[in-house]
Amino acid sequence: MSRRASLPGASELFRITSSPALDLPPQTAPAEPAENGSGSGKGNGRAEQQLARSGDVAPHGSGRTKHDAKITVYVSGDELVAMEQARLTLRAKHELVVDRGRLVREAVAVLLADFDANGEDSVLVQRLRVVGSDGGETEG
């Protein structure tokens, strides 16, 4: 008899488990933009994003895909707690299991769509006017 403990294999450890998010029907991804004639296959990402945002339909965040760019954003403790509470509320009341990254990407997509649609009257412009360049409230 072996004194070695029997442990589960990698396939058992990393198997997909059932969750409400996985039980939903798959969503169709938006069509990929046509390549420009440069032949590089990459295209101008910023220009393509501008074109995507200028369409009639508000774009969605990129969801759970492999991303090629990363930024670091610092938030206050209160902002982090509010984000976690929103994430847990989405899970408990709406059966939407999302991570913080997905939550942030969706919020950015909504904010940019509002900015493109409303410009001067957008939530982004209004909120940035209230906050001064040093991040503090402006006197108004």
XYZ file of C-alpha atoms in Angstrom:
140
model
C 0.000 0.000 0.000
C 1.351 3.385 -1.009
C 1.769 6.092 1.598
C 1.222 8.722 -1.060
C -2.087 10.579 -1.003
C -4.358 10.254 -3.998
C -5.034 13.686 -5.477
C -7.437 14.719 -8.253
C -6.004 15.236 -11.709
C -5.820 18.532 -13.579
C -8.931 17.718 -15.622
C -10.951 17.377 -12.412
C -9.511 20.536 -10.861
C -10.059 22.741 -13.897
C -13.363 21.392 -15.152
C -16.176 23.785 -16.053
C -18.862 23.833 -13.403
C -22.452 24.888 -13.815
C -23.400 28.464 -12.989
C -26.266 30.760 -14.036
C -23.923 32.656 -16.354
C -22.862 29.450 -18.123
C -26.467 28.233 -18.507
C -27.448 31.243 -20.637
C -27.621 30.822 -24.421
C -24.453 32.051 -26.163
C -24.556 35.632 -27.362
C -23.558 36.422 -30.888
C -20.430 38.521 -31.086
C -20.491 41.678 -33.213
C -19.066 41.247 -36.671
C -15.359 41.972 -36.981
C -14.599 45.161 -38.910
C -13.225 44.630 -42.384
C -9.454 44.931 -42.687
C -8.165 48.091 -44.228
C -6.035 47.869 -47.339
C -2.723 48.190 -45.447
C -2.214 44.426 -45.413
C -0.975 44.474 -41.811
C -4.122 42.755 -40.564
C -4.169 44.965 -37.470
C -5.877 48.124 -38.727
C -6.034 51.326 -36.749
C -7.595 50.217 -33.441
C -8.401 53.726 -32.260
C -10.111 54.688 -35.508
C -12.089 51.440 -35.486
C -13.219 52.092 -31.910
C -14.319 55.607 -32.868
C -16.303 54.187 -35.779
C -17.854 51.536 -33.545
C -18.906 54.164 -31.019
C -20.375 56.467 -33.652
C -22.909 53.825 -34.773
C -26.587 53.843 -33.874
C -26.306 50.937 -31.431
C -24.576 51.497 -28.107
C -21.572 49.157 -27.988
C -21.129 46.649 -25.198
C -17.990 46.107 -23.192
C -15.667 43.499 -24.593
C -16.696 40.890 -22.029
C -14.544 37.892 -21.181
C -12.110 37.874 -24.050
C -8.342 38.034 -24.189
C -7.364 41.674 -24.087
C -4.189 43.064 -25.591
C -4.006 46.283 -23.561
C -3.952 46.890 -19.838
C -4.291 49.933 -17.633
C -4.027 50.326 -13.895
C -6.685 52.405 -12.188
C -6.481 53.372 -8.550
C -9.764 53.722 -6.681
C -10.631 54.730 -3.145
C -11.716 52.163 -0.592
C -15.279 53.466 -0.781
C -15.308 53.130 -4.587
C -14.024 49.566 -4.341
C -16.664 48.645 -1.762
C -19.390 50.198 -3.956
C -18.129 48.222 -6.959
C -18.124 44.969 -4.988
C -21.638 45.691 -3.676
C -22.838 46.309 -7.251
C -21.164 43.091 -8.386
C -22.791 41.104 -5.582
C -26.199 42.707 -6.255
C -25.904 41.770 -9.939
C -25.231 38.201 -8.863
C -27.892 37.949 -6.133
C -30.789 39.810 -7.731
C -30.134 39.540 -11.460
C -28.245 36.209 -11.691
C -25.378 37.936 -13.537
C -21.963 36.666 -12.521
C -19.372 39.269 -13.517
C -15.888 40.111 -12.362
C -14.668 43.621 -11.591
C -12.928 43.936 -14.958
C -16.116 43.164 -16.861
C -18.055 45.591 -14.679
C -15.550 48.359 -15.423
C -15.481 47.601 -19.187
C -19.297 47.763 -19.355
C -19.363 51.022 -17.386
C -16.769 52.551 -19.714
C -18.727 51.403 -22.784
C -21.944 52.975 -21.449
C -20.187 56.209 -20.525
C -18.482 56.534 -23.931
C -21.728 55.760 -25.786
C -23.477 58.504 -23.803
C -20.603 60.895 -24.571
C -20.792 60.142 -28.306
C -24.580 60.535 -28.340
C -24.917 63.612 -26.148
C -21.563 65.411 -26.310
C -21.809 68.578 -24.241
C -24.824 67.254 -22.313
C -23.296 63.841 -21.548
C -22.867 62.524 -18.037
C -19.092 62.447 -18.561
C -18.839 66.149 -19.453
C -21.170 67.160 -16.635
C -19.281 65.162 -14.006
C -15.843 66.279 -15.207
C -16.938 69.902 -15.012
C -17.770 69.439 -11.334
C -14.349 67.977 -10.540
C -11.372 70.321 -10.927
C -8.045 69.423 -12.526
C -6.634 68.456 -9.111
C -9.467 65.995 -8.557
C -11.190 68.184 -5.950
C -14.555 69.830 -6.215
C -14.651 73.143 -8.081
C -16.252 76.144 -6.543
C -19.239 76.987 -8.450
